[in-house]
């Protein structure tokens, strides 16, 4: 890569970032993201091979007033990148027994079988085939704080399309569907089990349900300049994104951070997400510890459905909760890479071919639903160095 020149503001990269000389192009790409027409506010990009972090870049500011640094301790809300953590926990549950991807969801959650949902399998639910991309209303937007109320609505809901015939991204409902299946087969909430089984043993700064003690480390989010282009507004898209109750409307930030919404309100560092995805990139083993039995990671990533999504304006290949790179090309050159992206730009990815994992977090959101150009610039630079 030739010499690059950037206009102000340049990121003030601290001296203790990890960037060996071979990854200089990634550092240049990271710096480029702080310039141009849509400069970063604060960001971090981390990559690991065999679970060992080999590249870790951070810089910018954690607050909109630009008075606090975005550093290695900064927690970022990662929105739907949380679904990667939830999907890993579902794979963990499958690996421990008591749940199979191919069994009917109603076998463990009988009330879910109402209204024509009795034949849906766990893997169909996790691959957005349930026809429950949003809830019919009207409903109080605060329903997302009430687990039992959301679960009840999902139990009685009629699918918006014939279940199992197409995918239609479930932005909010995914977390409650996965979370209830997990709770019924494990006894713990998904977020609590994530801390006990993966985050704490591996030392990951990763949370679904954030305690108040961590609030001071959470960065402020700068909202996107425009809404994404969803294409034609169909009923599945309207209920997914455009009703007053399609997402949390409350301004009580502490309340939202504390609740467990396993598809939407994770908080993490890029390093934690990269190490989490290393579990999947390395066939379930990291730091000499078996998190998943051999083969379960690839089973979780295997394609369940592919085609035009009824909610996202893309042709998508879904695993058991994971967004597969095949056909999209947003996670580098490998068609076998998989992970998830979050509203505004974040992503967490595993590439089992290279036993590579990486994650990007930031606090200035763009309007891109997936494939944020800032993340893609970093990912492309990373692969150019391998």
XYZ file of C-alpha atoms in Angstrom:
386
model
C 0.000 0.000 0.000
C 1.376 3.382 -0.951
C 1.698 6.435 1.234
C -1.576 7.876 2.488
C -2.244 11.423 3.555
C -5.088 12.417 5.840
C -6.653 15.699 6.790
C -7.535 16.564 10.397
C -8.778 15.178 12.671
C -6.275 12.340 12.984
C -6.952 9.729 15.646
C -4.749 10.058 18.695
C -3.668 6.421 18.826
C -2.170 5.551 22.205
C 1.354 4.100 22.273
C 0.289 0.746 23.705
C -1.925 -0.364 20.816
C -0.936 -3.710 19.324
C 0.025 -3.413 15.663
C 3.031 -5.399 14.405
C 4.667 -3.931 11.257
C 3.024 -6.495 8.965
C -0.354 -4.984 9.876
C 0.594 -1.399 9.000
C -2.067 -1.312 6.235
C -4.742 -1.975 8.856
C -3.478 0.909 10.974
C -3.565 3.120 7.881
C -7.136 2.030 7.162
C -8.061 2.716 10.787
C -6.613 6.219 10.488
C -8.459 6.741 7.210
C -11.737 6.038 8.993
C -11.149 9.156 11.116
C -10.941 11.330 8.004
C -13.066 11.784 4.915
C -16.763 12.491 4.581
C -17.882 10.371 7.537
C -15.140 10.449 10.184
C -15.214 8.204 13.217
C -15.924 9.565 16.680
C -14.346 6.621 18.543
C -13.629 3.072 17.432
C -11.732 -0.152 18.062
C -10.749 -3.021 15.781
C -9.308 -6.278 17.120
C -8.221 -9.468 15.380
C -7.082 -12.839 16.752
C -5.582 -16.010 15.303
C -6.049 -19.245 17.248
C -7.687 -17.109 19.930
C -4.580 -14.982 20.487
C -4.996 -11.272 19.850
C -2.470 -10.188 17.248
C -3.903 -6.792 16.275
C -5.694 -4.284 18.490
C -6.342 -0.687 17.422
C -8.373 1.943 19.248
C -8.681 5.694 19.151
C -10.901 8.737 19.106
C -13.383 9.807 21.746
C -15.907 8.028 23.920
C -18.220 11.032 24.212
C -19.882 13.393 21.770
C -18.213 16.399 23.392
C -14.821 14.808 22.583
C -13.488 15.142 26.114
C -12.970 11.451 27.016
C -10.738 9.001 25.143
C -12.074 5.868 23.508
C -9.597 3.424 25.027
C -9.083 -0.260 25.724
C -11.529 -0.126 28.646
C -14.377 1.553 26.740
C -17.544 -0.511 26.415
C -19.623 -0.055 23.278
C -23.301 -0.871 22.779
C -23.187 -3.336 19.882
C -26.905 -3.640 19.094
C -27.545 -6.671 16.835
C -23.959 -7.873 16.999
C -25.342 -9.193 20.308
C -27.010 -11.899 18.203
C -23.591 -13.479 17.629
C -23.212 -13.933 21.391
C -26.768 -15.266 21.705
C -26.187 -17.704 18.844
C -22.953 -18.897 20.457
C -24.848 -19.576 23.673
C -27.463 -21.561 21.744
C -24.604 -23.594 20.245
C -23.244 -24.052 23.764
C -26.635 -25.359 24.900
C -26.805 -27.737 21.926
C -23.298 -28.951 22.712
C -24.267 -29.674 26.318
C -27.401 -31.595 25.336
C -31.011 -30.878 26.152
C -31.560 -29.050 22.881
C -31.128 -29.972 19.220
C -31.213 -27.672 16.243
C -33.498 -30.035 14.327
C -36.104 -30.558 17.060
C -39.397 -28.712 17.207
C -39.267 -25.558 19.297
C -42.635 -26.550 20.766
C -41.045 -29.700 22.226
C -39.351 -27.531 24.852
C -41.733 -24.561 24.655
C -45.231 -26.037 24.197
C -47.082 -22.704 24.305
C -45.054 -21.531 21.311
C -46.799 -24.074 19.108
C -49.968 -21.987 18.887
C -51.232 -20.277 15.715
C -49.530 -22.585 13.235
C -46.048 -22.513 14.769
C -46.096 -26.098 16.049
C -43.826 -27.508 13.341
C -41.109 -24.868 13.528
C -37.723 -26.260 14.478
C -35.157 -24.584 16.696
C -32.880 -23.962 13.715
C -35.745 -22.391 11.747
C -36.480 -20.062 14.653
C -32.814 -19.085 14.897
C -32.547 -18.514 11.140
C -35.377 -15.980 11.087
C -37.928 -18.280 9.439
C -40.626 -18.093 12.141
C -42.579 -15.227 10.568
C -42.246 -13.163 13.755
C -40.102 -10.266 12.546
C -42.178 -7.921 14.699
C -45.185 -7.894 16.978
C -48.645 -6.841 15.868
C -50.037 -4.114 18.033
C -50.688 -1.613 19.168
C -48.380 -2.308 22.110
C -46.603 -0.265 24.755
C -42.994 0.252 23.549
C -41.884 -0.568 27.097
C -42.970 -4.173 26.502
C -39.326 -5.005 25.711
C -38.513 -4.523 29.401
C -41.044 -7.230 30.340
C -39.738 -10.677 29.398
C -42.927 -12.554 30.200
C -45.071 -10.084 28.252
C -42.936 -10.436 25.113
C -42.882 -14.219 25.468
C -46.679 -14.265 25.710
C -47.022 -12.147 22.564
C -44.698 -14.531 20.709
C -46.684 -17.532 21.885
C -50.018 -16.237 20.579
C -48.671 -14.498 17.469
C -49.706 -15.637 14.011
C -46.737 -15.807 11.626
C -46.489 -13.011 9.058
C -45.603 -15.536 6.329
C -45.790 -19.343 6.150
C -43.161 -20.501 8.653
C -40.131 -22.173 7.142
C -40.703 -20.827 3.618
C -38.499 -17.734 3.781
C -36.286 -15.767 6.130
C -37.264 -12.361 7.430
C -34.857 -10.748 9.868
C -36.172 -10.541 13.475
C -34.386 -7.457 14.906
C -35.905 -7.508 18.410
C -37.888 -10.721 18.687
C -34.883 -12.960 17.917
C -33.366 -12.363 21.335
C -36.532 -13.316 23.192
C -37.128 -16.396 21.034
C -33.564 -17.633 21.520
C -33.509 -16.529 25.130
C -36.697 -18.361 26.072
C -35.560 -21.567 24.377
C -32.297 -21.254 26.292
C -33.998 -20.533 29.622
C -36.391 -23.446 29.320
C -33.583 -25.926 28.619
C -30.911 -24.508 30.931
C -32.753 -22.838 33.807
C -30.690 -19.635 33.613
C -31.183 -16.552 31.509
C -28.979 -16.452 28.433
C -27.114 -13.342 29.584
C -26.392 -14.823 32.993
C -25.128 -18.063 31.468
C -22.957 -16.100 29.024
C -21.131 -14.490 31.942
C -20.750 -17.767 33.856
C -19.782 -20.084 31.022
C -17.813 -17.922 28.589
C -17.176 -14.301 29.557
C -15.807 -14.850 33.060
C -13.763 -18.005 32.363
C -12.149 -16.387 29.309
C -11.837 -12.925 30.854
C -14.097 -11.281 28.270
C -15.477 -7.771 28.791
C -18.827 -8.855 27.383
C -22.307 -8.373 28.817
C -25.971 -8.947 27.991
C -27.513 -7.148 30.932
C -24.991 -4.578 32.123
C -24.576 -3.884 35.869
C -24.603 -0.253 36.966
C -21.007 -0.585 38.135
C -19.890 -0.607 34.479
C -21.859 2.450 33.308
C -18.946 4.880 33.479
C -17.115 2.914 30.797
C -19.930 2.941 28.221
C -19.357 5.286 25.299
C -21.950 7.771 24.116
C -23.513 6.914 20.757
C -23.873 9.441 17.960
C -26.955 8.481 15.991
C -26.839 7.942 12.202
C -27.431 10.841 9.831
C -30.282 9.058 8.044
C -32.437 5.960 8.204
C -31.430 2.952 6.104
C -33.120 2.245 2.793
C -35.378 -0.715 3.463
C -36.931 -0.792 0.028
C -40.668 -1.356 -0.278
C -42.339 -1.112 3.135
C -44.082 -4.438 3.527
C -45.869 -5.614 6.667
C -42.899 -7.721 7.882
C -40.615 -4.701 7.455
C -43.056 -2.290 9.052
C -43.498 -4.435 12.131
C -39.755 -5.100 12.336
C -38.612 -1.503 12.180
C -41.289 1.154 11.776
C -43.986 0.854 14.454
C -43.767 2.871 17.692
C -43.281 -0.420 19.578
C -40.756 -2.021 17.184
C -37.935 -0.995 19.535
C -37.467 0.468 22.997
C -38.626 4.086 23.118
C -37.767 4.798 26.761
C -35.014 7.317 27.487
C -34.114 5.500 30.697
C -30.689 4.333 29.527
C -29.850 2.571 32.803
C -33.028 0.510 32.602
C -32.225 -0.571 29.029
C -28.645 -1.490 29.837
C -29.734 -3.596 32.795
C -32.401 -5.647 31.044
C -31.451 -8.726 29.057
C -32.439 -8.432 25.399
C -30.206 -11.099 23.840
C -30.557 -9.838 20.292
C -30.065 -6.134 20.798
C -28.476 -4.741 23.958
C -25.064 -6.328 24.361
C -22.144 -4.224 25.590
C -18.587 -5.252 24.809
C -15.103 -4.321 23.738
C -13.850 -5.329 20.309
C -11.230 -7.498 22.014
C -13.926 -9.414 23.895
C -15.941 -9.976 20.734
C -12.889 -11.106 18.752
C -11.978 -13.616 21.453
C -15.602 -14.761 21.714
C -15.695 -15.436 17.973
C -12.408 -17.313 18.286
C -14.396 -20.044 20.032
C -16.238 -20.528 16.739
C -13.197 -20.029 14.518
C -11.239 -22.684 16.432
C -13.854 -25.454 16.520
C -14.944 -24.708 20.053
C -11.573 -24.659 21.826
C -9.719 -21.609 23.138
C -6.946 -21.269 25.726
C -6.905 -25.057 26.057
C -10.527 -24.970 27.214
C -13.305 -26.766 25.337
C -16.265 -24.400 25.114
C -18.053 -26.362 22.382
C -17.626 -30.046 21.511
C -15.842 -30.623 18.175
C -18.071 -29.989 15.171
C -20.734 -27.928 16.959
C -19.324 -24.589 15.738
C -19.527 -25.675 12.107
C -22.995 -27.110 12.720
C -24.095 -23.728 14.088
C -22.673 -21.937 11.051
C -24.114 -24.295 8.437
C -26.642 -22.782 6.050
C -30.288 -23.179 7.072
C -31.835 -20.963 4.411
C -30.655 -18.637 1.649
C -32.504 -16.218 -0.576
C -34.116 -12.778 -0.618
C -34.814 -11.819 2.984
C -38.332 -10.498 3.634
C -37.077 -7.793 6.025
C -33.499 -6.979 5.082
C -33.181 -5.668 1.508
C -30.549 -8.302 0.677
C -30.181 -11.883 -0.441
C -28.985 -13.558 2.725
C -27.628 -16.931 3.865
C -28.449 -17.716 7.502
C -26.905 -20.251 9.850
C -28.378 -21.006 13.263
C -28.469 -17.340 14.203
C -25.309 -16.394 12.322
C -25.125 -14.221 9.216
C -23.056 -16.128 6.684
C -20.626 -14.313 4.397
C -21.549 -16.463 1.417
C -23.021 -14.269 -1.306
C -22.588 -11.069 0.708
C -18.807 -10.686 0.849
C -18.962 -8.183 3.707
C -16.699 -10.186 6.032
C -13.698 -10.600 3.758
C -12.930 -13.065 0.930
C -13.906 -16.328 2.657
C -17.373 -17.642 1.904
C -17.070 -19.690 5.081
C -16.777 -16.664 7.373
C -19.787 -15.916 9.536
C -20.841 -13.684 12.402
C -23.228 -10.794 12.832
C -23.441 -7.051 12.321
C -25.088 -4.446 14.510
C -27.097 -1.301 13.872
C -24.724 1.529 13.058
C -21.700 -0.493 11.975
C -20.339 -2.953 14.544
C -19.574 -6.558 13.645
C -18.024 -9.741 15.046
C -16.761 -12.458 12.697
C -15.219 -15.947 12.695
C -13.264 -17.395 9.764
C -12.711 -21.094 10.534
C -10.587 -21.620 7.399
C -7.902 -19.342 8.846
C -8.832 -19.849 12.515
C -9.201 -16.076 12.445
C -11.645 -13.897 14.337
C -12.119 -10.148 14.443
C -14.489 -7.457 15.658
C -15.172 -3.785 15.090
C -17.021 -1.446 17.465
C -17.613 2.264 17.234
C -19.826 5.005 18.633
C -20.677 7.003 15.532
C -23.420 5.103 13.776
C -23.900 5.020 10.029
C -27.146 4.261 8.213
C -25.846 0.946 6.818
C -27.791 -2.113 8.010
C -24.831 -4.409 7.274
C -21.488 -4.016 5.502
C -20.529 -0.637 6.939
C -17.754 0.802 4.701
C -15.560 1.563 7.740
C -15.592 -2.056 8.871
C -15.096 -3.330 5.340
C -12.060 -1.090 4.885
C -10.503 -2.586 8.009
C -11.439 -6.165 7.105
C -10.064 -5.862 3.567
C -6.809 -4.410 4.932
C -6.568 -7.221 7.472
C -6.891 -9.947 4.843
C -4.352 -8.207 2.631
C -1.801 -8.747 5.416
C -2.422 -12.467 5.930
